[in-house]
């Protein structure tokens, strides 16, 4: 079969047939197939559940599951699980966590937990007529969603508000139903989308049955939650004294260090090229926790980057305040995560992560993930404004490079010792291996 022919009926094949078909497209089908099989979970029931998370699953793609100890957050000590493939991230989180644990730890507060959904529709009868009937439509929307919301309401959540939004200055005849929700400890995507589709049906039915509406046309375009949740927000910070002996760094005095650090963060506030990398460093920590707990890292990141642009230009999510002898480094970040529902208790390792964190509620998880983000941001900016990032990073990356050159355990031991005092690079590692292999 040629690579560019259209494949039909693939989803109807069973797993082995899919693997055979995909393997037939590569140079070494047997190796391809064996590698996929080797990636399967040893418990067939668990593998079946993982297969069913997605579609056309052939195997599992491994990422390291690690832990950063010593996260003291609001006086409580956590070991934070992190799923991340990039070297240095876990080390950076652990380093900052320990440093700040010895200086009061992370402080964190959840500012809001509101989620948002929209029904987008067009209506050519003008705002006033629609607005006159909206209280009645709204009442019907709430009544018609009762069977969806009753359980959530028992848990203290549900629909918070339903508003009509006039968007006709952007697109002629375009309006929104904009609703806010409290989904308690669930991320709530399915709950919100189900409510929204019911709102849409209610709106359509109302328009069809209302005589005042009959000369006009109402069309629902789409109903979907918004991943932009600026009021589902957590603020996390560390605070330290600026006085010799606090020892932020051994290259600079404490005052010099905090001044350089502050300038480093301010650059990320005014320059979007730097801001993107700066915030990426924050999401190194946040995503790793979000993934480890079975949450949706795409939603969390998309929201964070939109929030970083809320004032018209893309900017740093973290900031530094120096006041007298106090250095405060803080992060304000929106984060829609859950500790019930979704994969949180289905994925075996997500369940383990929540267990390790003491089965937090969603608010506590927001604080933990944001602390991981701030910790990574602190370590990254600290390295950047002091010794530079590559020294530490390449030391952590050394094992990856050694693996590329198929180094044995013995060779790795020698290399780790040798590169304690040498600059790590691909060519330096290759040269070192050749020299010891030659001898
Ligand atoms: C690398 O994954 C993240 C950093 O680039 C973040 C930063 O520059 O602040 C080190």
CSV table of C-alpha atoms and ligand atoms in Angstrom, one decimal:
chain,number,residue,atom,x,y,z
A,1,UNK,CA,0.0,0.0,0.0
A,2,UNK,CA,1.3,3.4,-0.9
A,3,UNK,CA,1.8,5.9,1.9
A,4,UNK,CA,-0.4,8.5,0.3
A,5,UNK,CA,-3.5,6.3,-0.3
A,6,UNK,CA,-6.5,7.1,1.8
A,7,UNK,CA,-7.1,4.6,4.6
A,8,UNK,CA,-10.7,3.7,5.1
A,9,UNK,CA,-12.3,1.6,7.8
A,10,UNK,CA,-9.3,1.9,10.1
A,11,UNK,CA,-11.3,2.6,13.2
A,12,UNK,CA,-13.3,-0.6,12.6
A,13,UNK,CA,-10.2,-2.9,12.7
A,14,UNK,CA,-9.3,-4.5,16.0
A,15,UNK,CA,-6.1,-3.5,17.8
A,16,UNK,CA,-3.9,-6.2,16.3
A,17,UNK,CA,-5.1,-5.5,12.8
A,18,UNK,CA,-4.4,-1.8,13.3
A,19,UNK,CA,-0.9,-2.6,14.5
A,20,UNK,CA,-0.3,-4.9,11.5
A,21,UNK,CA,-1.5,-2.3,9.1
A,22,UNK,CA,0.5,0.5,10.6
A,23,UNK,CA,3.6,-1.7,10.9
A,24,UNK,CA,3.4,-2.6,7.2
A,25,UNK,CA,4.2,1.1,6.4
A,26,UNK,CA,7.6,1.1,8.1
A,27,UNK,CA,11.0,-0.4,7.1
A,28,UNK,CA,11.1,-2.8,10.0
A,29,UNK,CA,7.5,-4.0,10.7
A,30,UNK,CA,8.5,-6.6,13.2
A,31,UNK,CA,10.4,-4.1,15.4
A,32,UNK,CA,7.6,-1.6,15.1
A,33,UNK,CA,5.0,-4.1,16.2
A,34,UNK,CA,7.1,-5.5,19.0
A,35,UNK,CA,7.9,-2.1,20.3
A,36,UNK,CA,4.2,-1.2,20.5
A,37,UNK,CA,3.4,-4.5,22.2
A,38,UNK,CA,6.2,-3.9,24.7
A,39,UNK,CA,4.6,-0.6,25.6
A,40,UNK,CA,1.4,-2.2,26.8
A,41,UNK,CA,0.5,-2.3,30.5
A,42,UNK,CA,1.1,-5.7,32.0
A,43,UNK,CA,-2.4,-5.8,33.4
A,44,UNK,CA,-4.8,-6.3,30.4
A,45,UNK,CA,-7.8,-4.7,32.1
A,46,UNK,CA,-5.7,-1.5,32.8
A,47,UNK,CA,-4.5,-1.5,29.2
A,48,UNK,CA,-8.0,-1.9,27.9
A,49,UNK,CA,-9.1,1.1,30.0
A,50,UNK,CA,-6.1,3.2,28.7
A,51,UNK,CA,-7.0,2.1,25.1
A,52,UNK,CA,-10.5,3.5,25.7
A,53,UNK,CA,-9.3,6.9,26.9
A,54,UNK,CA,-8.7,7.7,23.2
A,55,UNK,CA,-9.3,6.1,19.8
A,56,UNK,CA,-7.1,4.0,17.6
A,57,UNK,CA,-4.8,3.3,20.5
A,58,UNK,CA,-1.9,1.1,19.6
A,59,UNK,CA,0.3,1.4,22.6
A,60,UNK,CA,1.5,3.7,25.4
A,61,UNK,CA,3.9,6.6,25.0
A,62,UNK,CA,6.2,6.8,28.1
A,63,UNK,CA,6.9,10.0,30.0
A,64,UNK,CA,8.8,10.0,33.2
A,65,UNK,CA,6.7,10.3,36.4
A,66,UNK,CA,8.8,12.0,39.0
A,67,UNK,CA,8.4,13.7,42.3
A,68,UNK,CA,9.6,17.0,43.8
A,69,UNK,CA,9.7,16.9,47.6
A,70,UNK,CA,9.7,19.8,50.1
A,71,UNK,CA,6.8,21.9,48.7
A,72,UNK,CA,5.7,23.8,51.7
A,73,UNK,CA,2.4,25.5,50.7
A,74,UNK,CA,0.4,27.4,53.3
A,75,UNK,CA,2.2,25.5,56.0
A,76,UNK,CA,1.5,22.1,54.6
A,77,UNK,CA,4.3,19.9,53.2
A,78,UNK,CA,3.7,18.2,49.9
A,79,UNK,CA,5.6,15.8,47.6
A,80,UNK,CA,4.5,17.0,44.2
A,81,UNK,CA,4.2,14.5,41.4
A,82,UNK,CA,5.5,15.8,38.0
A,83,UNK,CA,5.1,14.2,34.6
A,84,UNK,CA,7.6,15.8,32.3
A,85,UNK,CA,10.1,14.7,29.6
A,86,UNK,CA,12.4,17.7,29.8
A,87,UNK,CA,15.6,17.3,31.9
A,88,UNK,CA,16.1,19.9,34.7
A,89,UNK,CA,12.4,20.6,35.4
A,90,UNK,CA,12.1,18.3,38.3
A,91,UNK,CA,15.5,19.3,39.6
A,92,UNK,CA,14.5,23.0,39.3
A,93,UNK,CA,11.2,22.5,41.1
A,94,UNK,CA,12.9,20.5,43.9
A,95,UNK,CA,15.7,23.0,44.3
A,96,UNK,CA,13.3,26.0,44.6
A,97,UNK,CA,10.9,24.1,46.8
A,98,UNK,CA,13.6,23.2,49.3
A,99,UNK,CA,15.1,26.8,49.2
A,100,UNK,CA,11.7,28.3,50.0
A,101,UNK,CA,10.6,25.6,52.5
A,102,UNK,CA,13.5,26.8,54.6
A,103,UNK,CA,12.3,30.4,54.2
A,104,UNK,CA,8.5,30.1,55.0
A,105,UNK,CA,7.4,28.2,51.9
A,106,UNK,CA,4.8,29.2,49.3
A,107,UNK,CA,1.7,31.2,50.2
A,108,UNK,CA,-1.3,30.7,48.0
A,109,UNK,CA,-4.9,31.8,47.8
A,110,UNK,CA,-7.7,30.9,45.4
A,111,UNK,CA,-9.3,34.1,44.2
A,112,UNK,CA,-12.2,32.6,42.2
A,113,UNK,CA,-13.4,29.3,40.8
A,114,UNK,CA,-15.9,30.5,38.2
A,115,UNK,CA,-16.1,28.7,34.8
A,116,UNK,CA,-17.7,30.1,31.7
A,117,UNK,CA,-19.8,28.8,28.7
A,118,UNK,CA,-21.4,30.4,25.7
A,119,UNK,CA,-24.2,29.8,23.3
A,120,UNK,CA,-23.3,31.8,20.2
A,121,UNK,CA,-26.3,32.7,18.0
A,122,UNK,CA,-27.6,35.1,15.4
A,123,UNK,CA,-30.9,37.0,15.6
A,124,UNK,CA,-32.1,39.7,13.3
A,125,UNK,CA,-34.9,41.1,15.5
A,126,UNK,CA,-32.8,43.6,17.4
A,127,UNK,CA,-31.5,43.6,20.9
A,128,UNK,CA,-34.5,45.2,22.6
A,129,UNK,CA,-37.1,42.6,21.7
A,130,UNK,CA,-34.7,39.8,22.6
A,131,UNK,CA,-33.8,41.5,25.9
A,132,UNK,CA,-37.5,42.0,26.8
A,133,UNK,CA,-38.1,38.2,26.7
A,134,UNK,CA,-34.7,37.2,28.1
A,135,UNK,CA,-35.8,36.9,31.8
A,136,UNK,CA,-38.5,34.4,30.6
A,137,UNK,CA,-36.0,32.5,28.4
A,138,UNK,CA,-33.5,32.4,31.3
A,139,UNK,CA,-36.1,31.0,33.7
A,140,UNK,CA,-36.9,28.2,31.2
A,141,UNK,CA,-33.2,27.5,30.7
A,142,UNK,CA,-32.7,27.0,34.4
A,143,UNK,CA,-35.8,24.8,34.6
A,144,UNK,CA,-34.9,22.7,31.6
A,145,UNK,CA,-31.4,22.0,32.9
A,146,UNK,CA,-32.6,20.8,36.3
A,147,UNK,CA,-32.0,17.2,35.5
A,148,UNK,CA,-28.4,18.0,34.6
A,149,UNK,CA,-27.7,20.4,37.4
A,150,UNK,CA,-29.4,18.6,40.4
A,151,UNK,CA,-26.4,16.5,41.4
A,152,UNK,CA,-24.0,19.4,41.0
A,153,UNK,CA,-26.4,21.6,43.1
A,154,UNK,CA,-26.4,18.9,45.8
A,155,UNK,CA,-22.6,19.4,45.9
A,156,UNK,CA,-23.0,23.1,46.3
A,157,UNK,CA,-22.3,24.0,42.7
A,158,UNK,CA,-24.4,24.7,39.5
A,159,UNK,CA,-25.3,27.6,37.3
A,160,UNK,CA,-24.2,30.9,38.7
A,161,UNK,CA,-25.6,33.3,36.2
A,162,UNK,CA,-27.0,33.5,32.6
A,163,UNK,CA,-26.6,36.7,30.7
A,164,UNK,CA,-27.5,38.0,27.2
A,165,UNK,CA,-24.6,39.7,25.5
A,166,UNK,CA,-25.0,42.0,22.5
A,167,UNK,CA,-22.1,41.4,20.1
A,168,UNK,CA,-23.5,43.2,17.1
A,169,UNK,CA,-20.8,45.8,17.1
A,170,UNK,CA,-18.4,42.9,16.1
A,171,UNK,CA,-20.6,40.8,13.8
A,172,UNK,CA,-24.1,41.9,12.6
A,173,UNK,CA,-26.9,40.1,14.4
A,174,UNK,CA,-24.5,38.2,16.6
A,175,UNK,CA,-25.4,37.6,20.3
A,176,UNK,CA,-24.3,35.3,23.1
A,177,UNK,CA,-25.8,33.6,26.0
A,178,UNK,CA,-22.9,33.8,28.5
A,179,UNK,CA,-23.3,31.6,31.5
A,180,UNK,CA,-21.1,31.2,34.6
A,181,UNK,CA,-20.8,28.0,36.6
A,182,UNK,CA,-19.4,26.6,39.8
A,183,UNK,CA,-18.4,23.0,39.0
A,184,UNK,CA,-17.0,22.4,42.5
A,185,UNK,CA,-14.1,19.8,42.4
A,186,UNK,CA,-14.7,18.7,38.8
A,187,UNK,CA,-13.1,20.5,35.8
A,188,UNK,CA,-16.7,20.4,34.6
A,189,UNK,CA,-16.4,20.5,30.8
A,190,UNK,CA,-19.1,17.9,30.2
A,191,UNK,CA,-21.4,19.4,32.7
A,192,UNK,CA,-21.0,22.9,31.2
A,193,UNK,CA,-21.4,21.7,27.6
A,194,UNK,CA,-24.5,19.7,28.5
A,195,UNK,CA,-26.1,22.7,30.1
A,196,UNK,CA,-25.2,24.9,27.2
A,197,UNK,CA,-26.7,22.5,24.6
A,198,UNK,CA,-29.9,22.5,26.7
A,199,UNK,CA,-29.8,26.4,26.8
A,200,UNK,CA,-29.5,26.4,23.0
A,201,UNK,CA,-32.5,24.1,22.6
A,202,UNK,CA,-34.5,26.2,25.0
A,203,UNK,CA,-33.6,29.3,23.1
A,204,UNK,CA,-34.5,27.8,19.8
A,205,UNK,CA,-37.8,26.4,21.1
A,206,UNK,CA,-38.7,29.7,22.7
A,207,UNK,CA,-38.0,31.6,19.4
A,208,UNK,CA,-40.1,29.1,17.5
A,209,UNK,CA,-43.1,29.4,19.9
A,210,UNK,CA,-43.1,33.1,20.5
A,211,UNK,CA,-45.4,35.1,18.2
A,212,UNK,CA,-43.5,38.4,18.7
A,213,UNK,CA,-40.4,36.5,17.4
A,214,UNK,CA,-42.2,35.1,14.3
A,215,UNK,CA,-41.2,37.8,11.8
A,216,UNK,CA,-37.5,37.2,12.6
A,217,UNK,CA,-34.9,34.5,12.5
A,218,UNK,CA,-32.9,33.1,15.4
A,219,UNK,CA,-30.1,30.6,14.6
A,220,UNK,CA,-27.9,28.9,17.2
A,221,UNK,CA,-24.4,28.7,15.7
A,222,UNK,CA,-22.6,26.8,18.5
A,223,UNK,CA,-22.6,26.0,22.2
A,224,UNK,CA,-19.3,25.4,24.0
A,225,UNK,CA,-17.5,26.2,27.2
A,226,UNK,CA,-14.8,28.8,27.1
A,227,UNK,CA,-11.4,27.7,28.2
A,228,UNK,CA,-10.7,31.4,29.1
A,229,UNK,CA,-11.6,31.4,32.8
A,230,UNK,CA,-10.0,34.6,34.2
A,231,UNK,CA,-12.1,34.3,37.3
A,232,UNK,CA,-10.9,30.8,38.0
A,233,UNK,CA,-7.8,32.2,39.5
A,234,UNK,CA,-5.0,31.4,41.9
A,235,UNK,CA,-2.4,33.7,43.4
A,236,UNK,CA,0.8,32.1,44.8
A,237,UNK,CA,3.9,33.9,46.2
A,238,UNK,CA,7.1,33.6,48.1
A,239,UNK,CA,8.5,36.3,50.3
A,240,UNK,CA,12.0,36.7,51.7
A,241,UNK,CA,14.2,39.2,53.5
A,242,UNK,CA,16.9,41.0,51.6
A,243,UNK,CA,19.8,40.8,54.0
A,244,UNK,CA,23.1,39.1,53.8
A,245,UNK,CA,22.9,35.6,55.0
A,246,UNK,CA,19.6,34.9,53.3
A,247,UNK,CA,21.8,33.7,50.4
A,248,UNK,CA,19.8,33.8,47.3
A,249,UNK,CA,23.0,33.1,45.4
A,250,UNK,CA,26.7,32.7,45.9
A,251,UNK,CA,27.8,34.9,43.0
A,252,UNK,CA,26.0,38.0,44.1
A,253,UNK,CA,25.1,39.7,47.4
A,254,UNK,CA,21.5,39.3,48.3
A,255,UNK,CA,20.7,42.9,47.3
A,256,UNK,CA,22.5,42.5,43.9
A,257,UNK,CA,20.7,39.2,43.3
A,258,UNK,CA,17.2,40.5,44.0
A,259,UNK,CA,17.8,43.6,41.8
A,260,UNK,CA,19.0,41.4,38.9
A,261,UNK,CA,16.1,39.0,39.4
A,262,UNK,CA,13.6,41.9,39.4
A,263,UNK,CA,15.1,43.2,36.2
A,264,UNK,CA,14.9,39.8,34.6
A,265,UNK,CA,11.2,39.5,35.5
A,266,UNK,CA,10.5,43.1,34.3
A,267,UNK,CA,12.0,42.3,30.9
A,268,UNK,CA,9.4,39.5,30.6
A,269,UNK,CA,6.7,42.1,31.5
A,270,UNK,CA,7.6,44.4,28.6
A,271,UNK,CA,9.0,42.1,25.9
A,272,UNK,CA,6.7,39.4,24.5
A,273,UNK,CA,9.6,37.4,23.1
A,274,UNK,CA,11.1,37.0,26.6
A,275,UNK,CA,7.6,36.7,28.1
A,276,UNK,CA,6.8,33.7,26.0
A,277,UNK,CA,9.9,31.8,27.2
A,278,UNK,CA,9.4,33.1,30.8
A,279,UNK,CA,5.8,31.8,30.9
A,280,UNK,CA,6.9,28.6,29.2
A,281,UNK,CA,9.1,28.0,32.2
A,282,UNK,CA,6.1,28.5,34.5
A,283,UNK,CA,4.2,26.0,32.5
A,284,UNK,CA,7.0,23.5,32.8
A,285,UNK,CA,6.0,23.2,36.4
A,286,UNK,CA,2.2,23.7,36.1
A,287,UNK,CA,1.7,21.3,33.1
A,288,UNK,CA,3.8,18.6,34.8
A,289,UNK,CA,1.4,18.6,37.8
A,290,UNK,CA,-1.7,19.0,35.6
A,291,UNK,CA,-0.6,16.0,33.6
A,292,UNK,CA,0.3,13.9,36.7
A,293,UNK,CA,-3.1,14.5,38.1
A,294,UNK,CA,-5.0,13.5,34.9
A,295,UNK,CA,-6.1,17.1,34.0
A,296,UNK,CA,-6.3,18.9,30.7
A,297,UNK,CA,-3.0,20.7,30.2
A,298,UNK,CA,-4.1,22.2,26.8
A,299,UNK,CA,-7.0,24.0,28.5
A,300,UNK,CA,-4.8,25.2,31.4
A,301,UNK,CA,-2.1,26.5,29.1
A,302,UNK,CA,-4.4,28.1,26.5
A,303,UNK,CA,-6.2,29.9,29.4
A,304,UNK,CA,-2.9,31.1,30.9
A,305,UNK,CA,-1.5,32.5,27.7
A,306,UNK,CA,-4.8,34.3,27.0
A,307,UNK,CA,-4.7,35.7,30.5
A,308,UNK,CA,-1.1,36.8,29.9
A,309,UNK,CA,-2.4,39.0,27.1
A,310,UNK,CA,-5.4,40.4,28.9
A,311,UNK,CA,-4.0,44.0,29.0
A,312,UNK,CA,-3.5,44.1,25.2
A,313,UNK,CA,0.0,42.7,24.9
A,314,UNK,CA,1.5,39.3,26.0
A,315,UNK,CA,3.3,39.7,29.3
A,316,UNK,CA,4.8,37.8,32.2
A,317,UNK,CA,2.4,35.9,34.5
A,318,UNK,CA,4.7,36.5,37.4
A,319,UNK,CA,6.0,39.6,39.1
A,320,UNK,CA,8.5,40.8,41.6
A,321,UNK,CA,7.9,43.5,44.3
A,322,UNK,CA,10.9,44.8,46.2
A,323,UNK,CA,9.8,47.0,49.1
A,324,UNK,CA,12.5,48.0,51.7
A,325,UNK,CA,14.1,44.8,52.8
A,326,UNK,CA,11.4,42.5,51.4
A,327,UNK,CA,11.5,40.6,48.2
A,328,UNK,CA,8.2,39.1,47.0
A,329,UNK,CA,7.9,37.0,43.9
A,330,UNK,CA,4.3,36.1,42.9
A,331,UNK,CA,2.3,34.4,40.2
A,332,UNK,CA,-1.3,35.0,39.3
A,333,UNK,CA,-2.6,32.3,37.0
A,334,UNK,CA,-6.1,31.1,35.9
A,335,UNK,CA,-6.4,27.3,36.2
A,336,UNK,CA,-9.5,25.1,35.6
A,337,UNK,CA,-8.6,21.8,37.1
A,338,UNK,CA,-10.5,19.0,38.8
A,339,UNK,CA,-9.9,16.3,41.4
A,340,UNK,CA,-13.0,14.3,40.5
A,341,UNK,CA,-14.3,13.2,37.2
A,342,UNK,CA,-12.5,13.0,33.9
A,343,UNK,CA,-9.4,10.8,34.1
A,344,UNK,CA,-8.5,11.9,37.6
A,345,UNK,CA,-9.6,8.6,39.2
A,346,UNK,CA,-9.4,6.4,36.1
A,347,UNK,CA,-5.7,6.8,35.1
A,348,UNK,CA,-3.8,4.6,37.5
A,349,UNK,CA,-1.0,7.1,38.0
A,350,UNK,CA,-3.3,10.2,38.2
A,351,UNK,CA,-5.1,8.4,41.1
A,352,UNK,CA,-1.7,7.8,42.7
A,353,UNK,CA,-0.8,11.5,42.3
A,354,UNK,CA,-3.9,12.6,44.0
A,355,UNK,CA,-3.3,10.1,46.8
A,356,UNK,CA,0.3,11.4,47.2
A,357,UNK,CA,-1.1,15.0,47.5
A,358,UNK,CA,-3.5,13.9,50.2
A,359,UNK,CA,-6.5,13.9,47.9
A,360,UNK,CA,-6.8,17.6,47.5
A,361,UNK,CA,-10.0,19.4,46.4
A,362,UNK,CA,-9.8,21.4,43.1
A,363,UNK,CA,-8.8,24.7,44.9
A,364,UNK,CA,-5.9,23.0,46.7
A,365,UNK,CA,-4.7,21.5,43.5
A,366,UNK,CA,-4.8,24.9,41.9
A,367,UNK,CA,-2.5,26.1,44.7
A,368,UNK,CA,-0.1,23.1,44.3
A,369,UNK,CA,0.2,23.4,40.5
A,370,UNK,CA,0.8,27.1,40.7
A,371,UNK,CA,3.4,26.6,43.4
A,372,UNK,CA,5.2,24.2,41.0
A,373,UNK,CA,4.9,26.9,38.3
A,374,UNK,CA,6.4,29.6,40.5
A,375,UNK,CA,9.1,27.2,41.7
A,376,UNK,CA,10.2,26.5,38.2
A,377,UNK,CA,10.0,30.1,37.2
A,378,UNK,CA,12.1,31.1,40.3
A,379,UNK,CA,14.8,28.5,39.4
A,380,UNK,CA,14.9,29.4,35.7
A,381,UNK,CA,15.2,33.2,36.3
A,382,UNK,CA,17.7,32.7,39.1
A,383,UNK,CA,19.9,30.6,36.8
A,384,UNK,CA,19.5,33.0,33.9
A,385,UNK,CA,20.5,36.1,35.9
A,386,UNK,CA,23.4,34.4,37.7
A,387,UNK,CA,25.4,31.6,36.2
A,388,UNK,CA,23.3,31.1,33.1
A,389,UNK,CA,21.0,28.2,32.2
A,390,UNK,CA,23.2,25.9,30.2
A,391,UNK,CA,25.6,24.8,32.8
A,392,UNK,CA,23.0,23.2,35.0
A,393,UNK,CA,20.8,22.2,32.1
A,394,UNK,CA,23.5,20.4,30.2
A,395,UNK,CA,24.6,18.6,33.4
A,396,UNK,CA,21.0,17.3,33.7
A,397,UNK,CA,20.9,16.5,30.0
A,398,UNK,CA,24.2,14.6,30.2
A,399,UNK,CA,22.5,11.2,30.7
A,400,UNK,CA,20.4,11.8,27.5
A,401,UNK,CA,23.5,12.5,25.5
A,402,UNK,CA,25.2,9.4,26.9
A,403,UNK,CA,22.2,7.3,26.0
A,404,UNK,CA,22.4,8.6,22.4
A,405,UNK,CA,25.9,7.2,22.3
A,406,UNK,CA,24.8,3.9,23.9
A,407,UNK,CA,27.1,4.4,26.9
A,408,UNK,CA,27.3,1.6,29.4
A,409,UNK,CA,26.5,2.1,33.1
A,410,UNK,CA,30.3,2.1,33.8
A,411,UNK,CA,30.9,4.7,31.1
A,412,UNK,CA,28.1,6.8,32.5
A,413,UNK,CA,29.7,6.7,35.9
A,414,UNK,CA,33.0,8.0,34.6
A,415,UNK,CA,31.4,10.6,32.4
A,416,UNK,CA,29.3,12.0,35.3
A,417,UNK,CA,32.5,12.3,37.3
A,418,UNK,CA,34.5,13.8,34.4
A,419,UNK,CA,31.8,16.4,33.5
A,420,UNK,CA,31.5,17.7,37.0
A,421,UNK,CA,34.3,20.0,36.0
A,422,UNK,CA,33.9,20.2,32.2
A,423,UNK,CA,31.4,21.9,29.9
A,424,UNK,CA,28.8,19.4,28.6
A,425,UNK,CA,28.2,19.2,24.8
A,426,UNK,CA,27.4,16.5,22.3
A,427,UNK,CA,30.9,16.7,20.9
A,428,UNK,CA,32.6,16.8,24.3
A,429,UNK,CA,30.7,13.7,25.4
A,430,UNK,CA,31.4,11.9,22.2
A,431,UNK,CA,35.1,12.8,22.5
A,432,UNK,CA,35.2,11.6,26.1
A,433,UNK,CA,33.5,8.3,25.2
A,434,UNK,CA,35.9,7.7,22.3
A,435,UNK,CA,38.9,8.4,24.6
A,436,UNK,CA,37.8,5.9,27.3
A,437,UNK,CA,36.6,3.4,24.7
A,438,UNK,CA,40.0,3.7,22.9
A,439,UNK,CA,41.9,3.1,26.1
B,1,LIG,C1,13.2,25.8,29.5
B,1,LIG,O1,12.3,24.7,29.4
B,1,LIG,C2,12.5,27.0,30.3
B,1,LIG,C3,13.4,28.2,30.4
B,1,LIG,O2,13.7,28.7,29.1
B,1,LIG,C4,12.5,29.2,31.1
B,1,LIG,C5,13.0,30.6,31.1
B,1,LIG,O3,13.8,31.0,30.2
B,1,LIG,O4,12.6,31.4,32.0
B,1,LIG,C6,14.6,28.0,31.1
